[in-house]
Short mmCIF file of C-alpha atoms and ligand atoms in Angstrom, two decimals:
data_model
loop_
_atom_site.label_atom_id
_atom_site.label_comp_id
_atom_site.label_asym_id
_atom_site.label_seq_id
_atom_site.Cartn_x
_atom_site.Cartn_y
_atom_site.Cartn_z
CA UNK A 1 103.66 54.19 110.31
CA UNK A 2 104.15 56.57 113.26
CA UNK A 3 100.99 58.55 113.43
CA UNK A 4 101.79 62.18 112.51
CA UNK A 5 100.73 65.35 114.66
CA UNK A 6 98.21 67.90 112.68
CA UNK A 7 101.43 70.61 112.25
CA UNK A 8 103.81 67.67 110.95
CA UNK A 9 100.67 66.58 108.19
CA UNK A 10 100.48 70.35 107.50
CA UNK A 11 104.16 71.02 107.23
CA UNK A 12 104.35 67.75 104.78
CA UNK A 13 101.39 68.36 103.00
CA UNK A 14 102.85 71.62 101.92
CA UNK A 15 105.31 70.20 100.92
CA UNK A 16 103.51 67.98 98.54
CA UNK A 17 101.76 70.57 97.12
CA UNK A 18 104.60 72.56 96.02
CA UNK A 19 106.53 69.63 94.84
CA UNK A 20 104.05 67.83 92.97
CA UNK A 21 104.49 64.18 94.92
CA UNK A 22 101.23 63.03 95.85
CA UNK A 23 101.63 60.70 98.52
CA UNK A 24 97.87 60.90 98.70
CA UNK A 25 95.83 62.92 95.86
CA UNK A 26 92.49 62.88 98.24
CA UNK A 27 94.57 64.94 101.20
CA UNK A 28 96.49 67.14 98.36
CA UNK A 29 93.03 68.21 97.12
CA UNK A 30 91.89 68.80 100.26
CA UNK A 31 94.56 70.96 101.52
CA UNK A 32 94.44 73.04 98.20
CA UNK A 33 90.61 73.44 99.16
CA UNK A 34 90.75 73.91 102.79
CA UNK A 35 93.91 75.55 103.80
CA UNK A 36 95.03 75.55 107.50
CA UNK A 37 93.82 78.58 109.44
CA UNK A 38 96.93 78.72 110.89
CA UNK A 39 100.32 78.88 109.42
CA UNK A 40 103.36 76.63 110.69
CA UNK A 41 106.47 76.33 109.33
CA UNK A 42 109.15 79.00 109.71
CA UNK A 43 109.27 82.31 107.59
CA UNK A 44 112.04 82.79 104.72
CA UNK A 45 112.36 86.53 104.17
CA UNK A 46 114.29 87.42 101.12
CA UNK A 47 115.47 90.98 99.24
CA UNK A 48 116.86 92.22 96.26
CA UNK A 49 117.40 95.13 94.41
CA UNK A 50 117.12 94.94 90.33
CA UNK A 51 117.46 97.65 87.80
CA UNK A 52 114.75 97.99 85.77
CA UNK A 53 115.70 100.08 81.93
CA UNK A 54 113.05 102.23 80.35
CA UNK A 55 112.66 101.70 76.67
CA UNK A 56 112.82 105.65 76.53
CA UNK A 57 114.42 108.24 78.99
CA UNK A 58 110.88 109.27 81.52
CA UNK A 59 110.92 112.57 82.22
CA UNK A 60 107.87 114.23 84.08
CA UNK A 61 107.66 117.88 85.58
CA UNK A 62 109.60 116.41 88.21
CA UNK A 63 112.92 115.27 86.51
CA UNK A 64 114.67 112.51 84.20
CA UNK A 65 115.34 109.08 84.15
CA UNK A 66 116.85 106.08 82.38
CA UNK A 67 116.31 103.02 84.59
CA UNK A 68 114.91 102.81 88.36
CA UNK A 69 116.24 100.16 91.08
CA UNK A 70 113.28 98.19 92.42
CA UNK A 71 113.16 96.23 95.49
CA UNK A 72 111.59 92.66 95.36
CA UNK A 73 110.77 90.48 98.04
CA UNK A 74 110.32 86.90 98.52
CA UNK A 75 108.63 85.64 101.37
CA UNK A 76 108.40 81.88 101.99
CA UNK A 77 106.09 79.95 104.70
CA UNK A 78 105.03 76.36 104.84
CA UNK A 79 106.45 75.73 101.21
CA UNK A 80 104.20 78.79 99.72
CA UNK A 81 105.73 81.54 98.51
CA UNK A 82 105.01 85.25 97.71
CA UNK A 83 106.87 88.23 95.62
CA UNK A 84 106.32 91.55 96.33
CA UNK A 85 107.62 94.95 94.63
CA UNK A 86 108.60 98.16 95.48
CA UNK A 87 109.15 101.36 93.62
CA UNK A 88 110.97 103.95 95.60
CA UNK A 89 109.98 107.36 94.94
CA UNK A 90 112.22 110.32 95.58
CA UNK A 91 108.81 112.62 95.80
CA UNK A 92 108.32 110.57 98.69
CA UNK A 93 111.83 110.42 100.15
CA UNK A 94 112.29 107.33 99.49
CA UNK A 95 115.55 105.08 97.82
CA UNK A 96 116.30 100.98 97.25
CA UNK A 97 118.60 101.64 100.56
CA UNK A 98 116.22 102.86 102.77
CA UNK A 99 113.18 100.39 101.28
CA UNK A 100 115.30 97.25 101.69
CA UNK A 101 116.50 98.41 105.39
CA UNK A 102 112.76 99.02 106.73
CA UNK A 103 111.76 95.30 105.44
CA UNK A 104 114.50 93.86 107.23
CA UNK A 105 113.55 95.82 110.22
CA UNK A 106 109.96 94.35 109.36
CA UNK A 107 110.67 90.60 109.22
CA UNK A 108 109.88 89.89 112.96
CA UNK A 109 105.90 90.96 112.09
CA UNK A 110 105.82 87.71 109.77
CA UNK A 111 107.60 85.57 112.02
CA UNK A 112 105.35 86.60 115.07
CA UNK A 113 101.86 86.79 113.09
CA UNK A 114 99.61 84.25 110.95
CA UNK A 115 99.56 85.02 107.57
CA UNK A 116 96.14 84.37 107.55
CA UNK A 117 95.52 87.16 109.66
CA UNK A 118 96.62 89.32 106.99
CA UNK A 119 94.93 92.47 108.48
CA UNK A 120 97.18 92.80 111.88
CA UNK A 121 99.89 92.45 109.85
CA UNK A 122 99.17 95.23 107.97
CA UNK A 123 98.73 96.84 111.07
CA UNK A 124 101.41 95.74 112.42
CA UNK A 125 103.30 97.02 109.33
CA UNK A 126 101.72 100.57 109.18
CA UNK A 127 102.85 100.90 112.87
CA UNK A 128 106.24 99.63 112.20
CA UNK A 129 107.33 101.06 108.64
CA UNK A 130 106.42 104.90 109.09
CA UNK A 131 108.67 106.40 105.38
CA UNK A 132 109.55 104.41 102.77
CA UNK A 133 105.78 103.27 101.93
CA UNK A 134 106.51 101.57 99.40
CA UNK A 135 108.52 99.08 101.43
CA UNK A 136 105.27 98.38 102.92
CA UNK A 137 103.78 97.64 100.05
CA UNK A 138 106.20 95.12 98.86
CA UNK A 139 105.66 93.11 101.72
CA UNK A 140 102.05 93.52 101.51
CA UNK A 141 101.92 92.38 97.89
CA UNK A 142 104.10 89.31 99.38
CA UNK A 143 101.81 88.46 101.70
CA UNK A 144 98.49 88.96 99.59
CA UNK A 145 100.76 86.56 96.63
CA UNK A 146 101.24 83.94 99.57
CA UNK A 147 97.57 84.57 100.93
CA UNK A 148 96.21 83.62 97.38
CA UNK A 149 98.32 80.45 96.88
CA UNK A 150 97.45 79.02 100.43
CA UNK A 151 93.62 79.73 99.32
CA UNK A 152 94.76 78.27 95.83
CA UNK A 153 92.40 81.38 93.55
CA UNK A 154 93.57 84.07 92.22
CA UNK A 155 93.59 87.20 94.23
CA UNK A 156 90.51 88.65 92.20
CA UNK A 157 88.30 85.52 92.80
CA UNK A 158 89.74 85.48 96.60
CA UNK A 159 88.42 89.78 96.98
CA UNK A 160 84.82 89.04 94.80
CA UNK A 161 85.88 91.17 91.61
CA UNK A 162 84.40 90.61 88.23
CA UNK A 163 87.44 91.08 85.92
CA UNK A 164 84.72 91.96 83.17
CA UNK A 165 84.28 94.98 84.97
CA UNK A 166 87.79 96.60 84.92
CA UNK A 167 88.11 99.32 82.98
CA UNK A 168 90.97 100.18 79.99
CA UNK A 169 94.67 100.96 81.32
CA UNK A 170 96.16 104.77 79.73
CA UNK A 171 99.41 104.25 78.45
CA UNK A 172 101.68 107.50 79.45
CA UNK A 173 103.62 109.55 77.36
CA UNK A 174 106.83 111.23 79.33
CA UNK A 175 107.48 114.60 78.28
CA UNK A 176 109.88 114.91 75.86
CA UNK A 177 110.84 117.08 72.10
CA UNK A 178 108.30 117.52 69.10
CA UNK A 179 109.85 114.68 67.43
CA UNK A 180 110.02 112.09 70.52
CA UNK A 181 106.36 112.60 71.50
CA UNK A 182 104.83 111.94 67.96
CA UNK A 183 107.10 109.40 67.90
CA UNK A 184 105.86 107.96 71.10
CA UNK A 185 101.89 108.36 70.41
CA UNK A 186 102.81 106.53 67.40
CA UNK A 187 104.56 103.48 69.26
CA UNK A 188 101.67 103.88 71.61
CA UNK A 189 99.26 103.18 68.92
CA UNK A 190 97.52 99.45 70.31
CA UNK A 191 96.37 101.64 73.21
CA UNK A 192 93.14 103.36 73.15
CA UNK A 193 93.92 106.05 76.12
CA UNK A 194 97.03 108.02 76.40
CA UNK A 195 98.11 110.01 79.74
CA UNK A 196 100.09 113.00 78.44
CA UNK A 197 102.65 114.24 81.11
CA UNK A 198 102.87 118.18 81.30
CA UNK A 199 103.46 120.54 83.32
CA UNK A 200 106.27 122.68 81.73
CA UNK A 201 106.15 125.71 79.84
CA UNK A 202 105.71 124.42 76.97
CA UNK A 203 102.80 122.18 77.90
CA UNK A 204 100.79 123.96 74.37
CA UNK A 205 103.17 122.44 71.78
CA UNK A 206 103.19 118.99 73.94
CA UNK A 207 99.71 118.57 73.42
CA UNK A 208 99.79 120.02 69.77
CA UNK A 209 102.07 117.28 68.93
CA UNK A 210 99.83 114.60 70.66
CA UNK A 211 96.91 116.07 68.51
CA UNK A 212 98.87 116.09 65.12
CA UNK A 213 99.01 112.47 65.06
CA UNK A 214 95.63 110.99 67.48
CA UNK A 215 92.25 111.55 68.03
CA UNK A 216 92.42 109.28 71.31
CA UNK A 217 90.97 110.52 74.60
CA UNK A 218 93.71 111.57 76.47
CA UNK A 219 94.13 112.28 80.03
CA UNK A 220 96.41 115.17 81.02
CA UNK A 221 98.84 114.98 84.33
CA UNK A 222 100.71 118.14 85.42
CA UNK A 223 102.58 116.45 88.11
CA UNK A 224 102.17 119.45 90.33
CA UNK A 225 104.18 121.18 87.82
CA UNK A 226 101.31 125.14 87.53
CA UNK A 227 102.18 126.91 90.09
CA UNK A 228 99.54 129.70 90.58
CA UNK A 229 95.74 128.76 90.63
CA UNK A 230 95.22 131.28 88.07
CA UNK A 231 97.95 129.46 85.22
CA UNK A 232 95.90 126.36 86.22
CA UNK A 233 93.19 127.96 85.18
CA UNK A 234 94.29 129.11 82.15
CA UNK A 235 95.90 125.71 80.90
CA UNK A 236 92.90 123.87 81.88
CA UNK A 237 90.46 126.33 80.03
CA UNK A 238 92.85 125.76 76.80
CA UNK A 239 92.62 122.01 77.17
CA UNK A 240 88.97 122.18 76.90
CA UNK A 241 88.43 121.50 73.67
CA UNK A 242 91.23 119.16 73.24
CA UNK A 243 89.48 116.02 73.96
CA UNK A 244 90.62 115.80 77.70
CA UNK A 245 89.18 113.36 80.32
CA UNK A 246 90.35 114.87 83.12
CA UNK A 247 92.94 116.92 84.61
CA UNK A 248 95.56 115.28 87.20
CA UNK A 249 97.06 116.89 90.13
CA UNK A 250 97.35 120.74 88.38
CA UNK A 251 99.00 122.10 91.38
CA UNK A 252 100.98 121.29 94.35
CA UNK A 253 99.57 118.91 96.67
CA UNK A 254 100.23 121.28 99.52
CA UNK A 255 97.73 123.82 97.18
CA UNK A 256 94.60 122.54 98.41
CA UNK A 257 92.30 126.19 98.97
CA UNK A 258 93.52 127.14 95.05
CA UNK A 259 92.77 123.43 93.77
CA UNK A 260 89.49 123.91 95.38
CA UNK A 261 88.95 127.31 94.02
CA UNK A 262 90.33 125.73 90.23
CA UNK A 263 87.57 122.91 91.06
CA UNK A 264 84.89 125.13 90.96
CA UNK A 265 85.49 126.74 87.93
CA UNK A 266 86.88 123.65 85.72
CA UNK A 267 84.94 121.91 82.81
CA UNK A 268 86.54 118.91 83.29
CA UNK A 269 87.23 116.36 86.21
CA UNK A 270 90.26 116.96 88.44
CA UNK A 271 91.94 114.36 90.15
CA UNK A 272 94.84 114.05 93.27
CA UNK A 273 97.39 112.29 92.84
CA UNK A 274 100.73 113.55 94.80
CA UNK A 275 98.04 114.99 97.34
CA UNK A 276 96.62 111.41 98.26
CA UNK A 277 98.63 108.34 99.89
CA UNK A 278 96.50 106.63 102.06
CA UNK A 279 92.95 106.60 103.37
CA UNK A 280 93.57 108.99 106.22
CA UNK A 281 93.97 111.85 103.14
CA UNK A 282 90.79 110.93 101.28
CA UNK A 283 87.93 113.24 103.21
CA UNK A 284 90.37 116.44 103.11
CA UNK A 285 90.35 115.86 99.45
CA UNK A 286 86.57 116.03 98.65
CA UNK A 287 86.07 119.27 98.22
CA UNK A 288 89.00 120.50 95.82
CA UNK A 289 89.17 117.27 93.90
CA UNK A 290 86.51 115.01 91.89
CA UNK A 291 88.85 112.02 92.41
CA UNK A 292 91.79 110.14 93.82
CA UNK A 293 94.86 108.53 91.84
CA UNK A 294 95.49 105.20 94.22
CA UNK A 295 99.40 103.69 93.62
CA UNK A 296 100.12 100.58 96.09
CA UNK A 297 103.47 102.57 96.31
CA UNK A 298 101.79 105.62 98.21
CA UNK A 299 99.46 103.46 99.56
CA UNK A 300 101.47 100.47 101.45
CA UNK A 301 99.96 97.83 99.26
CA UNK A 302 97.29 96.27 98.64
CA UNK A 303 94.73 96.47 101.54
CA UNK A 304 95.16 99.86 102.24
CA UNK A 305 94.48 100.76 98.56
CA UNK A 306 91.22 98.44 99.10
CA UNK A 307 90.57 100.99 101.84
CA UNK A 308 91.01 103.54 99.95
CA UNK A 309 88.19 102.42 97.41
CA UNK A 310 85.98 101.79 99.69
CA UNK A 311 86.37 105.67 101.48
CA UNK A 312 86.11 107.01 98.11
CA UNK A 313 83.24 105.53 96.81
CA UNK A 314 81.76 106.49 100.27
CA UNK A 315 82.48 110.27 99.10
CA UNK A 316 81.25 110.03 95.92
CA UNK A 317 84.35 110.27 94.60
CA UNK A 318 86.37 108.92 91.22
CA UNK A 319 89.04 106.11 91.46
CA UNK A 320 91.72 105.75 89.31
CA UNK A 321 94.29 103.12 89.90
CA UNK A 322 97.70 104.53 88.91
CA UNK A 323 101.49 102.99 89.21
CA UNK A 324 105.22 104.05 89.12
CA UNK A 325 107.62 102.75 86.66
CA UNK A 326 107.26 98.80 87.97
CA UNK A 327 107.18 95.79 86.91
CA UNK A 328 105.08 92.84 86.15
CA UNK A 329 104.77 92.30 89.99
CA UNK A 330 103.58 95.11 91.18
CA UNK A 331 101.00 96.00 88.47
CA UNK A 332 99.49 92.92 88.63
CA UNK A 333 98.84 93.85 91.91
CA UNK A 334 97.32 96.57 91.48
CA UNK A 335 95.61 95.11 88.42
CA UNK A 336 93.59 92.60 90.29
CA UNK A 337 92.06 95.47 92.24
CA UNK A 338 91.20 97.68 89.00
CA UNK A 339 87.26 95.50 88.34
CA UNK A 340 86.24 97.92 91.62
CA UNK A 341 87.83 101.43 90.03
CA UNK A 342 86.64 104.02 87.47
CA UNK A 343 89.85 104.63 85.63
CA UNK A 344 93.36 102.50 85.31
CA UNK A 345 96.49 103.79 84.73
CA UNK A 346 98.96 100.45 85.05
CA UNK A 347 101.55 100.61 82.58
CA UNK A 348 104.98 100.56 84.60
CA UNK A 349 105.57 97.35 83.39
CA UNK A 350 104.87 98.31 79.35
CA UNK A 351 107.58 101.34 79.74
CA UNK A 352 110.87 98.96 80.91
CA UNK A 353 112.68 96.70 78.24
CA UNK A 354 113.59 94.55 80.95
CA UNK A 355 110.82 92.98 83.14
CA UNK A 356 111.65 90.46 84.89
CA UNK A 357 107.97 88.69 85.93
CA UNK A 358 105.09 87.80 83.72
CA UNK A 359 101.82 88.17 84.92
CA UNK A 360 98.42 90.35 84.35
CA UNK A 361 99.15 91.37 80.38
CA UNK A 362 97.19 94.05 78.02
CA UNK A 363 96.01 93.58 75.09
CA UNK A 364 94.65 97.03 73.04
CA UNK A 365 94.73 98.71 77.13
CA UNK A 366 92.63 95.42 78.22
CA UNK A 367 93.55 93.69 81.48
CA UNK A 368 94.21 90.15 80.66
CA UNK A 369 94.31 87.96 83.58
CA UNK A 370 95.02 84.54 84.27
CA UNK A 371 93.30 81.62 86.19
CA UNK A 372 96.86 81.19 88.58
CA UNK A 373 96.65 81.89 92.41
CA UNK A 374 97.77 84.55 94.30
CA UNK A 375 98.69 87.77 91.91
CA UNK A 376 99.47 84.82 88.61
CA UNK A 377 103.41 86.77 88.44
CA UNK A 378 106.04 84.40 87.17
CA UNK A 379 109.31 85.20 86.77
CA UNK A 380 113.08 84.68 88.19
CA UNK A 381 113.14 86.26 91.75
MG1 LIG B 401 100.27 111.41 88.41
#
């Protein structure tokens, strides 16, 4: 037999891997232990848009909504491949359109980079895709997938996290009538931690409702939606007693002198949420807010939301780990990061009636994750 060149081996190995043949099991192990440093093998790059239903119509301070059209992405190297996710936002300016144009216009990054070398990609990316964040993030999440197969461990075991340590997820309840919202809480009633959505002027009878029917900790997001530091105030001050964990983004992110005046005079925690994206917004933040909501969405993904953890710890400040409506993908993602975080909020994925992937589950607002590699998501791309 014609002795083969290291990239041919590699190429073929890979190829044995993924389809199960073991022309030698010795050299299969092997490879799944000790993964080339460097990738071969040319890069598949593939997109697609799919409409994702909520079980009931969302509506936050913001506006309404029945379904949302998420953009996946497959990425396939040397016979590995990796989904990502992305949730455009139109807080953030962002539609399916626009996402799916700015990963095509990213593709060239993956064909000229290692995958190993995951952090000049993401680089790369943050120099390439400058709106439309959450396209980042998809092809972060990808790449991080991909990263975790090639290293054959989950992406938890790969970063060092002890899934022991991750706390509860909230499940949210949209704001909606009387009726709908105890019949919600109700529905809701496997999860130990509900996030109540406010932020309207009728935020008192919202709450009352929650209260009729739970004793649950709740935490309490106004979506930007009080508009003067002084009705923050107010609302806050009439939450006290209402068994509130902490107060998320009261006012406009642009607010940040009358958040920090509202900090000092709070009982409870507040945390940003629509004032934070990336790390670069973090130290601005520490004086008007105890913590920071991190979405991969706002973020870019996956390493930039590690970033972010690692800044606001620095600061002394809370982490919560928060999501759009998504699906199985995308909050596993995020998920795997939630052992290093003080609060979760991850249930996208719970709120459709059409998810497409498997992957990290909950059980009573418990992260249950699996032994597979890279983010463990299966499902029909
Ligand atoms: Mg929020």
């Amino acid at each position: 037999m014609k002795k083969m060149n290291r990239k041919q081996f590699l190429s073929l190995s890979g190829k044995v891997m993924v389809g199960s043949l073991f022309l030698d099991p010795v050299i299969s192990r092997l490879w799944a232990k000790h993964p080339t440093t460097k990738t071969t093998g040319d890069v598949m790059i593939q997109v697609k848009t799919k409409r994702l239903y909520l079980k009931h119509t969302w509506t936050i301070a913001r506006g309404s909504s029945d379904y949302k059209d998420n953009v996946f992405v497959r990425i396939e190297k040397d016979g590995i491949v990796g989904i990502g996710e992305a949730a455009p936002n139109v807080r953030y300016g962002e539609n399916a359109k626009l996402t799916t144009q700015r990963i095509h216009e990213a593709e060239s990054i993956f064909r000229e980079n290692d995958f190993f070398h995951y952090w000049d990609i993401k680089d790369a990316l943050d120099a390439r895709i400058t709106d439309q964040s959450c396209a980042k993030a998809a092809l972060d999440i990808a790449l991080m997938d991909w990263v975790g197969k090639a290293f054959n461990a989950p992406l938890y075991k790969l970063f060092g996290f002890d899934t022991a340590k991750a706390p509860l997820t909230s499940y949210s309840i949209g704001i909606d009538t009387r009726e709908m919202i105890i019949k919600k809480v109700k529905e809701a009633e496997p999860y130990p931690i509900l996030k109540i959505k406010v932020g309207t002027d009728r935020d008192e009878e919202i709450i009352e409702a929650v209260r009729s029917v739970t004793d649950k900790p709740i935490r309490v997001d106004a979506n930007e939606g009080w508009t003067s530091k002084e009705e923050a105030l107010e609302r806050i001050q009439w939450l006290k007693d209402k068994g509130v964990e902490f107060i998320e983004q009261p006012m406009p992110a642009s607010m940040l002198e009358e958040t920090a005046w509202l900090r000092e005079r709070s009982p409870m925690p507040i945390i940003a949420d629509e004032a934070v994206k990336t790390a670069a917004d973090i130290p601005k933040l520490a004086k008007a807010y105890d913590g920071i909501n991190i979405k991969l969405m706002k973020s870019g993904g996956m390493l930039e939301a590690l970033r972010m953890i690692h800044i606001a710890k620095a600061l002394g400040m809370k982490i919560m780990l928060g999501c759009m409506i998504e699906s199985s993908v995308a909050i596993s993602a995020a998920a795997h990061l939630a052992p290093m975080v003080d609060y979760a909020d991850l249930d996208g994925n719970l709120l459709i009636s059409n998810d497409p992937f498997t992957g990290v589950k909950v059980d009573h607002g418990k992260f249950v994750y699996n032994d597979k590699p890279g983010l463990g998501v299966e499902g029909e791309f």
